[in-house]
């Protein structure tokens, strides 16, 4: 398992996952915990942490508004 932390922009959000874009322009899809999708705004910056496992989508472990 690998952990990643980054400041990202949220491109899209639905009940199960968010699409994020890092500062280099790379996009990734991250699975989110049930029920938090209403708290995440599209086109906003967040500092996130997520874990990745081979063969599975990354899973969000932490999300905070980015200090601009």
PQR file with spaces between the fields and no chain letter, atoms N, CA, C, O and H, PARSE charges and radii, in Angstrom:
ATOM       1  N    UNK     1       0.854   -1.165    0.000 -0.4000 1.5000
ATOM       2  CA   UNK     1       0.000    0.000    0.000 -0.0000 2.0000
ATOM       3  C    UNK     1       0.903    1.232    0.000  0.5500 1.7000
ATOM       4  O    UNK     1       1.926    1.270    0.683 -0.5500 1.4000
ATOM       5  N    UNK     2       0.504    2.236   -0.779 -0.4000 1.5000
ATOM       6  CA   UNK     2       1.260    3.486   -0.859 -0.0000 2.0000
ATOM       7  C    UNK     2       0.354    4.643   -0.470  0.5500 1.7000
ATOM       8  O    UNK     2      -0.812    4.681   -0.861 -0.5500 1.4000
ATOM       9  H    UNK     2      -0.327    2.205   -1.334  0.4000 1.0000
ATOM      10  N    UNK     3       0.885    5.582    0.294 -0.4000 1.5000
ATOM      11  CA   UNK     3       0.135    6.758    0.694 -0.0000 2.0000
ATOM      12  C    UNK     3       0.598    7.974   -0.094  0.5500 1.7000
ATOM      13  O    UNK     3       1.784    8.123   -0.387 -0.5500 1.4000
ATOM      14  H    UNK     3       1.833    5.551    0.611  0.4000 1.0000
ATOM      15  N    UNK     4      -0.354    8.845   -0.434 -0.4000 1.5000
ATOM      16  CA   UNK     4      -0.061   10.060   -1.180 -0.0000 2.0000
ATOM      17  C    UNK     4      -0.774   11.220   -0.524  0.5500 1.7000
ATOM      18  O    UNK     4      -1.907   11.078   -0.064 -0.5500 1.4000
ATOM      19  H    UNK     4      -1.318    8.724   -0.196  0.4000 1.0000
ATOM      20  N    UNK     5      -0.111   12.387   -0.475 -0.4000 1.5000
ATOM      21  CA   UNK     5      -0.715   13.634   -0.012 -0.0000 2.0000
ATOM      22  C    UNK     5      -0.389   14.718   -1.027  0.5500 1.7000
ATOM      23  O    UNK     5       0.724   14.775   -1.550 -0.5500 1.4000
ATOM      24  H    UNK     5       0.809   12.503   -0.849  0.4000 1.0000
ATOM      25  N    UNK     6      -1.375   15.586   -1.305 -0.4000 1.5000
ATOM      26  CA   UNK     6      -1.158   16.628   -2.305 -0.0000 2.0000
ATOM      27  C    UNK     6      -2.230   17.698   -2.203  0.5500 1.7000
ATOM      28  O    UNK     6      -3.319   17.463   -1.680 -0.5500 1.4000
ATOM      29  H    UNK     6      -2.279   15.540   -0.880  0.4000 1.0000
ATOM      30  N    UNK     7      -1.903   18.877   -2.712 -0.4000 1.5000
ATOM      31  CA   UNK     7      -2.901   19.922   -2.917 -0.0000 2.0000
ATOM      32  C    UNK     7      -3.469   19.680   -4.311  0.5500 1.7000
ATOM      33  O    UNK     7      -2.724   19.594   -5.287 -0.5500 1.4000
ATOM      34  H    UNK     7      -1.019   19.068   -3.137  0.4000 1.0000
ATOM      35  N    UNK     8      -4.792   19.572   -4.394 -0.4000 1.5000
ATOM      36  CA   UNK     8      -5.437   19.235   -5.659 -0.0000 2.0000
ATOM      37  C    UNK     8      -6.655   20.125   -5.894  0.5500 1.7000
ATOM      38  O    UNK     8      -7.177   20.753   -4.973 -0.5500 1.4000
ATOM      39  H    UNK     8      -5.396   19.642   -3.601  0.4000 1.0000
ATOM      40  N    UNK     9      -7.086   20.161   -7.132 -0.4000 1.5000
ATOM      41  CA   UNK     9      -8.333   20.807   -7.507 -0.0000 2.0000
ATOM      42  C    UNK     9      -9.341   19.689   -7.794  0.5500 1.7000
ATOM      43  O    UNK     9      -9.010   18.724   -8.484 -0.5500 1.4000
ATOM      44  H    UNK     9      -6.663   19.651   -7.881  0.4000 1.0000
ATOM      45  N    UNK    10     -10.555   19.809   -7.276 -0.4000 1.5000
ATOM      46  CA   UNK    10     -11.585   18.799   -7.523 -0.0000 2.0000
ATOM      47  C    UNK    10     -12.253   19.105   -8.854  0.5500 1.7000
ATOM      48  O    UNK    10     -12.838   20.173   -9.031 -0.5500 1.4000
ATOM      49  H    UNK    10     -10.824   20.593   -6.716  0.4000 1.0000
ATOM      50  N    UNK    11     -12.163   18.163   -9.791 -0.4000 1.5000
ATOM      51  CA   UNK    11     -12.731   18.313  -11.130 -0.0000 2.0000
ATOM      52  C    UNK    11     -14.199   17.892  -11.146  0.5500 1.7000
ATOM      53  O    UNK    11     -15.031   18.552  -11.768 -0.5500 1.4000
ATOM      54  H    UNK    11     -11.688   17.295   -9.647  0.4000 1.0000
ATOM      55  N    UNK    12     -14.514   16.789  -10.457 -0.4000 1.5000
ATOM      56  CA   UNK    12     -15.906   16.335  -10.357 -0.0000 2.0000
ATOM      57  C    UNK    12     -16.062   15.502   -9.094  0.5500 1.7000
ATOM      58  O    UNK    12     -15.094   14.986   -8.536 -0.5500 1.4000
ATOM      59  H    UNK    12     -13.838   16.253   -9.952  0.4000 1.0000
ATOM      60  N    UNK    13     -17.319   15.387   -8.663 -0.4000 1.5000
ATOM      61  CA   UNK    13     -17.613   14.611   -7.458 -0.0000 2.0000
ATOM      62  C    UNK    13     -18.960   13.916   -7.629  0.5500 1.7000
ATOM      63  O    UNK    13     -19.904   14.495   -8.168 -0.5500 1.4000
ATOM      64  H    UNK    13     -18.105   15.805   -9.116  0.4000 1.0000
ATOM      65  N    UNK    14     -19.040   12.671   -7.166 -0.4000 1.5000
ATOM      66  CA   UNK    14     -20.324   11.969   -7.098 -0.0000 2.0000
ATOM      67  C    UNK    14     -20.361   11.202   -5.787  0.5500 1.7000
ATOM      68  O    UNK    14     -19.467   11.360   -4.956 -0.5500 1.4000
ATOM      69  H    UNK    14     -18.274   12.201   -6.729  0.4000 1.0000
ATOM      70  N    UNK    15     -21.377   10.376   -5.587 -0.4000 1.5000
ATOM      71  CA   UNK    15     -21.561    9.696   -4.298 -0.0000 2.0000
ATOM      72  C    UNK    15     -20.417    8.775   -3.920  0.5500 1.7000
ATOM      73  O    UNK    15     -20.189    8.536   -2.734 -0.5500 1.4000
ATOM      74  H    UNK    15     -22.104   10.247   -6.262  0.4000 1.0000
ATOM      75  N    UNK    16     -19.688    8.248   -4.905 -0.4000 1.5000
ATOM      76  CA   UNK    16     -18.675    7.235   -4.619 -0.0000 2.0000
ATOM      77  C    UNK    16     -17.237    7.685   -4.812  0.5500 1.7000
ATOM      78  O    UNK    16     -16.321    7.100   -4.233 -0.5500 1.4000
ATOM      79  H    UNK    16     -19.873    8.442   -5.868  0.4000 1.0000
ATOM      80  N    UNK    17     -17.023    8.739   -5.637 -0.4000 1.5000
ATOM      81  CA   UNK    17     -15.644    9.102   -5.943 -0.0000 2.0000
ATOM      82  C    UNK    17     -15.508   10.553   -6.382  0.5500 1.7000
ATOM      83  O    UNK    17     -16.480   11.207   -6.760 -0.5500 1.4000
ATOM      84  H    UNK    17     -17.766    9.214   -6.108  0.4000 1.0000
ATOM      85  N    UNK    18     -14.274   11.032   -6.320 -0.4000 1.5000
ATOM      86  CA   UNK    18     -13.957   12.354   -6.834 -0.0000 2.0000
ATOM      87  C    UNK    18     -12.862   12.207   -7.890  0.5500 1.7000
ATOM      88  O    UNK    18     -12.028   11.304   -7.827 -0.5500 1.4000
ATOM      89  H    UNK    18     -13.484   10.501   -6.013  0.4000 1.0000
ATOM      90  N    UNK    19     -12.889   13.108   -8.846 -0.4000 1.5000
ATOM      91  CA   UNK    19     -11.807   13.208   -9.819 -0.0000 2.0000
ATOM      92  C    UNK    19     -11.015   14.445   -9.412  0.5500 1.7000
ATOM      93  O    UNK    19     -11.560   15.541   -9.282 -0.5500 1.4000
ATOM      94  H    UNK    19     -13.567   13.842   -8.897  0.4000 1.0000
ATOM      95  N    UNK    20      -9.711   14.238   -9.215 -0.4000 1.5000
ATOM      96  CA   UNK    20      -8.844   15.324   -8.758 -0.0000 2.0000
ATOM      97  C    UNK    20      -7.795   15.630   -9.819  0.5500 1.7000
ATOM      98  O    UNK    20      -7.452   14.783  -10.643 -0.5500 1.4000
ATOM      99  H    UNK    20      -9.269   13.348   -9.321  0.4000 1.0000
ATOM     100  N    UNK    21      -7.294   16.863   -9.779 -0.4000 1.5000
ATOM     101  CA   UNK    21      -6.210   17.260  -10.663 -0.0000 2.0000
ATOM     102  C    UNK    21      -5.134   17.901   -9.799  0.5500 1.7000
ATOM     103  O    UNK    21      -5.399   18.849   -9.061 -0.5500 1.4000
ATOM     104  H    UNK    21      -7.573   17.552   -9.109  0.4000 1.0000
ATOM     105  N    UNK    22      -3.901   17.367   -9.900 -0.4000 1.5000
ATOM     106  CA   UNK    22      -2.819   17.929   -9.100 -0.0000 2.0000
ATOM     107  C    UNK    22      -2.229   19.152   -9.802  0.5500 1.7000
ATOM     108  O    UNK    22      -2.665   19.506  -10.897 -0.5500 1.4000
ATOM     109  H    UNK    22      -3.685   16.597  -10.499  0.4000 1.0000
ATOM     110  N    UNK    23      -1.263   19.785   -9.192 -0.4000 1.5000
ATOM     111  CA   UNK    23      -0.693   21.014   -9.728 -0.0000 2.0000
ATOM     112  C    UNK    23       0.071   20.797  -11.038  0.5500 1.7000
ATOM     113  O    UNK    23       0.334   21.758  -11.761 -0.5500 1.4000
ATOM     114  H    UNK    23      -0.910   19.498   -8.302  0.4000 1.0000
ATOM     115  N    UNK    24       0.425   19.558  -11.350 -0.4000 1.5000
ATOM     116  CA   UNK    24       1.100   19.233  -12.609 -0.0000 2.0000
ATOM     117  C    UNK    24       0.100   18.991  -13.736  0.5500 1.7000
ATOM     118  O    UNK    24       0.497   18.836  -14.890 -0.5500 1.4000
ATOM     119  H    UNK    24       0.211   18.778  -10.763  0.4000 1.0000
ATOM     120  N    UNK    25      -1.190   18.958  -13.413 -0.4000 1.5000
ATOM     121  CA   UNK    25      -2.227   18.732  -14.411 -0.0000 2.0000
ATOM     122  C    UNK    25      -2.663   17.288  -14.542  0.5500 1.7000
ATOM     123  O    UNK    25      -3.549   16.983  -15.340 -0.5500 1.4000
ATOM     124  H    UNK    25      -1.513   19.085  -12.474  0.4000 1.0000
ATOM     125  N    UNK    26      -2.051   16.379  -13.767 -0.4000 1.5000
ATOM     126  CA   UNK    26      -2.425   14.964  -13.816 -0.0000 2.0000
ATOM     127  C    UNK    26      -3.736   14.745  -13.071  0.5500 1.7000
ATOM     128  O    UNK    26      -3.931   15.277  -11.978 -0.5500 1.4000
ATOM     129  H    UNK    26      -1.331   16.626  -13.119  0.4000 1.0000
ATOM     130  N    UNK    27      -4.636   13.957  -13.668 -0.4000 1.5000
ATOM     131  CA   UNK    27      -5.921   13.649  -13.036 -0.0000 2.0000
ATOM     132  C    UNK    27      -5.928   12.224  -12.504  0.5500 1.7000
ATOM     133  O    UNK    27      -5.277   11.330  -13.044 -0.5500 1.4000
ATOM     134  H    UNK    27      -4.477   13.526  -14.556  0.4000 1.0000
ATOM     135  N    UNK    28      -6.690   12.041  -11.419 -0.4000 1.5000
ATOM     136  CA   UNK    28      -6.809   10.734  -10.795 -0.0000 2.0000
ATOM     137  C    UNK    28      -8.207   10.620  -10.191  0.5500 1.7000
ATOM     138  O    UNK    28      -8.789   11.622   -9.773 -0.5500 1.4000
ATOM     139  H    UNK    28      -7.219   12.768  -10.980  0.4000 1.0000
ATOM     140  N    UNK    29      -8.735    9.425  -10.147 -0.4000 1.5000
ATOM     141  CA   UNK    29     -10.031    9.166   -9.521 -0.0000 2.0000
ATOM     142  C    UNK    29      -9.785    8.507   -8.171  0.5500 1.7000
ATOM     143  O    UNK    29      -9.039    7.533   -8.069 -0.5500 1.4000
ATOM     144  H    UNK    29      -8.263    8.612  -10.487  0.4000 1.0000
ATOM     145  N    UNK    30     -10.429    9.057   -7.125 -0.4000 1.5000
ATOM     146  CA   UNK    30     -10.226    8.588   -5.755 -0.0000 2.0000
ATOM     147  C    UNK    30     -11.588    8.237   -5.153  0.5500 1.7000
ATOM     148  O    UNK    30     -12.514    9.046   -5.195 -0.5500 1.4000
ATOM     149  H    UNK    30     -11.035    9.849   -7.208  0.4000 1.0000
ATOM     150  N    UNK    31     -11.707    7.038   -4.596 -0.4000 1.5000
ATOM     151  CA   UNK    31     -12.919    6.610   -3.909 -0.0000 2.0000
ATOM     152  C    UNK    31     -13.038    7.384   -2.596  0.5500 1.7000
ATOM     153  O    UNK    31     -12.045    7.588   -1.897 -0.5500 1.4000
ATOM     154  H    UNK    31     -10.954    6.381   -4.561  0.4000 1.0000
ATOM     155  N    UNK    32     -14.262    7.813   -2.265 -0.4000 1.5000
ATOM     156  CA   UNK    32     -14.478    8.583   -1.037 -0.0000 2.0000
ATOM     157  C    UNK    32     -15.406    7.818   -0.092  0.5500 1.7000
ATOM     158  O    UNK    32     -16.196    6.983   -0.531 -0.5500 1.4000
ATOM     159  H    UNK    32     -15.068    7.647   -2.832  0.4000 1.0000
ATOM     160  N    UNK    33     -15.305    8.111    1.220 -0.4000 1.5000
ATOM     161  CA   UNK    33     -16.211    7.470    2.184 -0.0000 2.0000
ATOM     162  C    UNK    33     -17.668    7.870    1.918  0.5500 1.7000
ATOM     163  O    UNK    33     -17.947    8.957    1.412 -0.5500 1.4000
ATOM     164  H    UNK    33     -14.663    8.789    1.577  0.4000 1.0000
ATOM     165  N    UNK    34     -18.564    6.988    2.263 -0.4000 1.5000
ATOM     166  CA   UNK    34     -19.996    7.196    2.065 -0.0000 2.0000
ATOM     167  C    UNK    34     -20.477    8.457    2.782  0.5500 1.7000
ATOM     168  O    UNK    34     -20.160    8.674    3.952 -0.5500 1.4000
ATOM     169  H    UNK    34     -18.338    6.105    2.674  0.4000 1.0000
ATOM     170  N    UNK    35     -21.244    9.283    2.071 -0.4000 1.5000
ATOM     171  CA   UNK    35     -21.901   10.423    2.693 -0.0000 2.0000
ATOM     172  C    UNK    35     -21.143   11.744    2.693  0.5500 1.7000
ATOM     173  O    UNK    35     -21.724   12.764    3.063 -0.5500 1.4000
ATOM     174  H    UNK    35     -21.501    9.107    1.121  0.4000 1.0000
ATOM     175  N    UNK    36     -19.878   11.773    2.297 -0.4000 1.5000
ATOM     176  CA   UNK    36     -19.156   13.055    2.365 -0.0000 2.0000
ATOM     177  C    UNK    36     -19.177   13.840    1.062  0.5500 1.7000
ATOM     178  O    UNK    36     -18.681   14.966    1.016 -0.5500 1.4000
ATOM     179  H    UNK    36     -19.406   10.944    1.997  0.4000 1.0000
ATOM     180  N    UNK    37     -19.734   13.275    0.014 -0.4000 1.5000
ATOM     181  CA   UNK    37     -19.703   13.948   -1.282 -0.0000 2.0000
ATOM     182  C    UNK    37     -20.377   15.314   -1.248  0.5500 1.7000
ATOM     183  O    UNK    37     -19.994   16.198   -2.013 -0.5500 1.4000
ATOM     184  H    UNK    37     -20.136   12.361    0.051  0.4000 1.0000
ATOM     185  N    UNK    38     -21.365   15.511   -0.386 -0.4000 1.5000
ATOM     186  CA   UNK    38     -22.060   16.795   -0.283 -0.0000 2.0000
ATOM     187  C    UNK    38     -21.170   17.889    0.313  0.5500 1.7000
ATOM     188  O    UNK    38     -21.474   19.074    0.176 -0.5500 1.4000
ATOM     189  H    UNK    38     -21.676   14.792    0.236  0.4000 1.0000
ATOM     190  N    UNK    39     -20.084   17.505    0.966 -0.4000 1.5000
ATOM     191  CA   UNK    39     -19.192   18.459    1.613 -0.0000 2.0000
ATOM     192  C    UNK    39     -18.039   18.901    0.713  0.5500 1.7000
ATOM     193  O    UNK    39     -17.260   19.778    1.088 -0.5500 1.4000
ATOM     194  H    UNK    39     -19.837   16.542    1.078  0.4000 1.0000
ATOM     195  N    UNK    40     -17.927   18.300   -0.465 -0.4000 1.5000
ATOM     196  CA   UNK    40     -16.815   18.577   -1.369 -0.0000 2.0000
ATOM     197  C    UNK    40     -17.320   19.398   -2.545  0.5500 1.7000
ATOM     198  O    UNK    40     -18.279   19.011   -3.213 -0.5500 1.4000
ATOM     199  H    UNK    40     -18.560   17.588   -0.769  0.4000 1.0000
ATOM     200  N    UNK    41     -16.672   20.535   -2.799 -0.4000 1.5000
ATOM     201  CA   UNK    41     -17.081   21.435   -3.875 -0.0000 2.0000
ATOM     202  C    UNK    41     -16.191   21.275   -5.099  0.5500 1.7000
ATOM     203  O    UNK    41     -14.969   21.181   -4.979 -0.5500 1.4000
ATOM     204  H    UNK    41     -15.893   20.849   -2.256  0.4000 1.0000
ATOM     205  N    UNK    42     -16.805   21.245   -6.270 -0.4000 1.5000
ATOM     206  CA   UNK    42     -16.073   21.194   -7.538 -0.0000 2.0000
ATOM     207  C    UNK    42     -15.378   22.538   -7.753  0.5500 1.7000
ATOM     208  O    UNK    42     -15.890   23.580   -7.344 -0.5500 1.4000
ATOM     209  H    UNK    42     -17.797   21.322   -6.368  0.4000 1.0000
ATOM     210  N    UNK    43     -14.223   22.507   -8.390 -0.4000 1.5000
ATOM     211  CA   UNK    43     -13.395   23.678   -8.696 -0.0000 2.0000
ATOM     212  C    UNK    43     -12.827   24.354   -7.451  0.5500 1.7000
ATOM     213  O    UNK    43     -12.493   25.538   -7.486 -0.5500 1.4000
ATOM     214  H    UNK    43     -13.807   21.660   -8.722  0.4000 1.0000
ATOM     215  N    UNK    44     -12.719   23.621   -6.371 -0.4000 1.5000
ATOM     216  CA   UNK    44     -12.083   24.128   -5.148 -0.0000 2.0000
ATOM     217  C    UNK    44     -10.806   23.338   -4.892  0.5500 1.7000
ATOM     218  O    UNK    44     -10.685   22.179   -5.289 -0.5500 1.4000
ATOM     219  H    UNK    44     -12.991   22.659   -6.343  0.4000 1.0000
ATOM     220  N    UNK    45      -9.847   23.994   -4.215 -0.4000 1.5000
ATOM     221  CA   UNK    45      -8.596   23.327   -3.862 -0.0000 2.0000
ATOM     222  C    UNK    45      -8.697   22.708   -2.476  0.5500 1.7000
ATOM     223  O    UNK    45      -9.259   23.298   -1.553 -0.5500 1.4000
ATOM     224  H    UNK    45      -9.946   24.936   -3.893  0.4000 1.0000
ATOM     225  N    UNK    46      -8.139   21.502   -2.349 -0.4000 1.5000
ATOM     226  CA   UNK    46      -8.114   20.783   -1.087 -0.0000 2.0000
ATOM     227  C    UNK    46      -6.740   20.156   -0.891  0.5500 1.7000
ATOM     228  O    UNK    46      -6.039   19.854   -1.857 -0.5500 1.4000
ATOM     229  H    UNK    46      -7.683   21.023   -3.099  0.4000 1.0000
ATOM     230  N    UNK    47      -6.367   19.964    0.362 -0.4000 1.5000
ATOM     231  CA   UNK    47      -5.197   19.166    0.695 -0.0000 2.0000
ATOM     232  C    UNK    47      -5.742   17.795    1.052  0.5500 1.7000
ATOM     233  O    UNK    47      -6.478   17.650    2.029 -0.5500 1.4000
ATOM     234  H    UNK    47      -6.936   20.210    1.147  0.4000 1.0000
ATOM     235  N    UNK    48      -5.381   16.786    0.261 -0.4000 1.5000
ATOM     236  CA   UNK    48      -5.929   15.448    0.488 -0.0000 2.0000
ATOM     237  C    UNK    48      -4.818   14.433    0.735  0.5500 1.7000
ATOM     238  O    UNK    48      -3.668   14.625    0.341 -0.5500 1.4000
ATOM     239  H    UNK    48      -4.784   16.904   -0.532  0.4000 1.0000
ATOM     240  N    UNK    49      -5.197   13.363    1.389 -0.4000 1.5000
ATOM     241  CA   UNK    49      -4.341   12.191    1.554 -0.0000 2.0000
ATOM     242  C    UNK    49      -5.160   10.983    1.133  0.5500 1.7000
ATOM     243  O    UNK    49      -6.345   10.878    1.449 -0.5500 1.4000
ATOM     244  H    UNK    49      -6.132   13.206    1.709  0.4000 1.0000
ATOM     245  N    UNK    50      -4.505   10.066    0.409 -0.4000 1.5000
ATOM     246  CA   UNK    50      -5.197    8.853    0.006 -0.0000 2.0000
ATOM     247  C    UNK    50      -4.218    7.702   -0.082  0.5500 1.7000
ATOM     248  O    UNK    50      -3.020    7.899   -0.282 -0.5500 1.4000
ATOM     249  H    UNK    50      -3.542   10.152    0.153  0.4000 1.0000
ATOM     250  N    UNK    51      -4.748    6.486    0.071 -0.4000 1.5000
ATOM     251  CA   UNK    51      -3.952    5.261   -0.015 -0.0000 2.0000
ATOM     252  C    UNK    51      -4.260    4.551   -1.321  0.5500 1.7000
ATOM     253  O    UNK    51      -5.389    4.575   -1.811 -0.5500 1.4000
ATOM     254  H    UNK    51      -5.722    6.326    0.234  0.4000 1.0000
ATOM     255  N    UNK    52      -3.236    3.918   -1.872 -0.4000 1.5000
ATOM     256  CA   UNK    52      -3.386    3.157   -3.110 -0.0000 2.0000
ATOM     257  C    UNK    52      -2.914    1.728   -2.890  0.5500 1.7000
ATOM     258  O    UNK    52      -1.916    1.483   -2.212 -0.5500 1.4000
ATOM     259  H    UNK    52      -2.319    3.898   -1.473  0.4000 1.0000
ATOM     260  N    UNK    53      -3.648    0.795   -3.473 -0.4000 1.5000
ATOM     261  CA   UNK    53      -3.256   -0.620   -3.473 -0.0000 2.0000
ATOM     262  C    UNK    53      -3.287   -1.104   -4.915  0.5500 1.7000
ATOM     263  O    UNK    53      -4.111   -0.656   -5.712 -0.5500 1.4000
ATOM     264  H    UNK    53      -4.459    0.994   -4.024  0.4000 1.0000
ATOM     265  N    UNK    54      -2.403   -2.003   -5.237 -0.4000 1.5000
ATOM     266  CA   UNK    54      -2.353   -2.553   -6.590 -0.0000 2.0000
ATOM     267  C    UNK    54      -3.678   -3.243   -6.904  0.5500 1.7000
ATOM     268  O    UNK    54      -4.155   -4.070   -6.126 -0.5500 1.4000
ATOM     269  H    UNK    54      -1.734   -2.367   -4.590  0.4000 1.0000
ATOM     270  N    UNK    55      -4.266   -2.897   -8.049 -0.4000 1.5000
ATOM     271  CA   UNK    55      -5.505   -3.516   -8.476 -0.0000 2.0000
ATOM     272  C    UNK    55      -6.768   -2.871   -7.932  0.5500 1.7000
ATOM     273  O    UNK    55      -7.869   -3.332   -8.234 -0.5500 1.4000
ATOM     274  H    UNK    55      -3.878   -2.226   -8.680  0.4000 1.0000
ATOM     275  N    UNK    56      -6.635   -1.810   -7.131 -0.4000 1.5000
ATOM     276  CA   UNK    56      -7.796   -1.130   -6.572 -0.0000 2.0000
ATOM     277  C    UNK    56      -7.666    0.368   -6.797  0.5500 1.7000
ATOM     278  O    UNK    56      -6.565    0.890   -6.969 -0.5500 1.4000
ATOM     279  H    UNK    56      -5.740   -1.436   -6.886  0.4000 1.0000
ATOM     280  N    UNK    57      -8.824    1.065   -6.794 -0.4000 1.5000
ATOM     281  CA   UNK    57      -8.801    2.523   -6.898 -0.0000 2.0000
ATOM     282  C    UNK    57      -8.249    3.099   -5.600  0.5500 1.7000
ATOM     283  O    UNK    57      -8.430    2.514   -4.532 -0.5500 1.4000
ATOM     284  H    UNK    57      -9.719    0.641   -6.655  0.4000 1.0000
ATOM     285  N    UNK    58      -7.575    4.246   -5.691 -0.4000 1.5000
ATOM     286  CA   UNK    58      -7.127    4.923   -4.464 -0.0000 2.0000
ATOM     287  C    UNK    58      -8.325    5.258   -3.572  0.5500 1.7000
ATOM     288  O    UNK    58      -9.420    5.518   -4.070 -0.5500 1.4000
ATOM     289  H    UNK    58      -7.427    4.721   -6.559  0.4000 1.0000
ATOM     290  N    UNK    59      -8.109    5.251   -2.235 -0.4000 1.5000
ATOM     291  CA   UNK    59      -9.162    5.520   -1.259 -0.0000 2.0000
ATOM     292  C    UNK    59      -8.785    6.721   -0.397  0.5500 1.7000
ATOM     293  O    UNK    59      -7.711    6.750    0.205 -0.5500 1.4000
ATOM     294  H    UNK    59      -7.219    5.040   -1.831  0.4000 1.0000
ATOM     295  N    UNK    60      -9.666    7.703   -0.342 -0.4000 1.5000
ATOM     296  CA   UNK    60      -9.437    8.925    0.422 -0.0000 2.0000
ATOM     297  C    UNK    60      -9.334    8.646    1.913  0.5500 1.7000
ATOM     298  O    UNK    60     -10.175    7.943    2.474 -0.5500 1.4000
ATOM     299  H    UNK    60     -10.538    7.680   -0.831  0.4000 1.0000
ATOM     300  N    UNK    61      -8.304    9.194    2.561 -0.4000 1.5000
ATOM     301  CA   UNK    61      -8.164    9.045    4.008 -0.0000 2.0000
ATOM     302  C    UNK    61      -8.303   10.375    4.746  0.5500 1.7000
ATOM     303  O    UNK    61      -8.596   10.393    5.942 -0.5500 1.4000
ATOM     304  H    UNK    61      -7.621    9.764    2.105  0.4000 1.0000
ATOM     305  N    UNK    62      -8.089   11.511    4.025 -0.4000 1.5000
ATOM     306  CA   UNK    62      -8.187   12.812    4.662 -0.0000 2.0000
ATOM     307  C    UNK    62      -8.421   13.881    3.595  0.5500 1.7000
ATOM     308  O    UNK    62      -7.875   13.798    2.495 -0.5500 1.4000
ATOM     309  H    UNK    62      -7.851   11.497    3.054  0.4000 1.0000
ATOM     310  N    UNK    63      -9.233   14.883    3.926 -0.4000 1.5000
ATOM     311  CA   UNK    63      -9.449   16.011    3.025 -0.0000 2.0000
ATOM     312  C    UNK    63      -9.685   17.270    3.856  0.5500 1.7000
ATOM     313  O    UNK    63     -10.487   17.281    4.790 -0.5500 1.4000
ATOM     314  H    UNK    63      -9.677   14.951    4.820  0.4000 1.0000
ATOM     315  N    UNK    64      -8.957   18.340    3.483 -0.4000 1.5000
ATOM     316  CA   UNK    64      -9.085   19.627    4.179 -0.0000 2.0000
ATOM     317  C    UNK    64      -9.036   20.737    3.135  0.5500 1.7000
ATOM     318  O    UNK    64      -8.343   20.603    2.126 -0.5500 1.4000
ATOM     319  H    UNK    64      -8.306   18.331    2.724  0.4000 1.0000
ATOM     320  N    UNK    65      -9.764   21.833    3.361 -0.4000 1.5000
ATOM     321  CA   UNK    65      -9.653   22.960    2.429 -0.0000 2.0000
ATOM     322  C    UNK    65      -8.194   23.438    2.372  0.5500 1.7000
ATOM     323  O    UNK    65      -7.501   23.476    3.389 -0.5500 1.4000
ATOM     324  H    UNK    65     -10.327   21.942    4.180  0.4000 1.0000
ATOM     325  N    UNK    66      -7.753   23.796    1.182 -0.4000 1.5000
ATOM     326  CA   UNK    66      -6.378   24.259    1.004 -0.0000 2.0000
ATOM     327  C    UNK    66      -6.247   25.680    1.539  0.5500 1.7000
ATOM     328  O    UNK    66      -7.136   26.508    1.342 -0.5500 1.4000
ATOM     329  H    UNK    66      -8.317   23.765    0.356  0.4000 1.0000
ATOM     330  N    UNK    67      -5.150   25.955    2.209 -0.4000 1.5000
ATOM     331  CA   UNK    67      -4.866   27.319    2.685 -0.0000 2.0000
ATOM     332  C    UNK    67      -4.248   28.079    1.520  0.5500 1.7000
ATOM     333  O    UNK    67      -3.083   27.867    1.184 -0.5500 1.4000
ATOM     334  H    UNK    67      -4.428   25.283    2.370  0.4000 1.0000
ATOM     335  N    UNK    68      -5.025   28.962    0.907 -0.4000 1.5000
ATOM     336  CA   UNK    68      -4.551   29.690   -0.274 -0.0000 2.0000
ATOM     337  C    UNK    68      -3.689   30.860    0.116  0.5500 1.7000
ATOM     338  O    UNK    68      -3.204   31.585   -0.752 -0.5500 1.4000
ATOM     339  H    UNK    68      -5.971   29.134    1.180  0.4000 1.0000
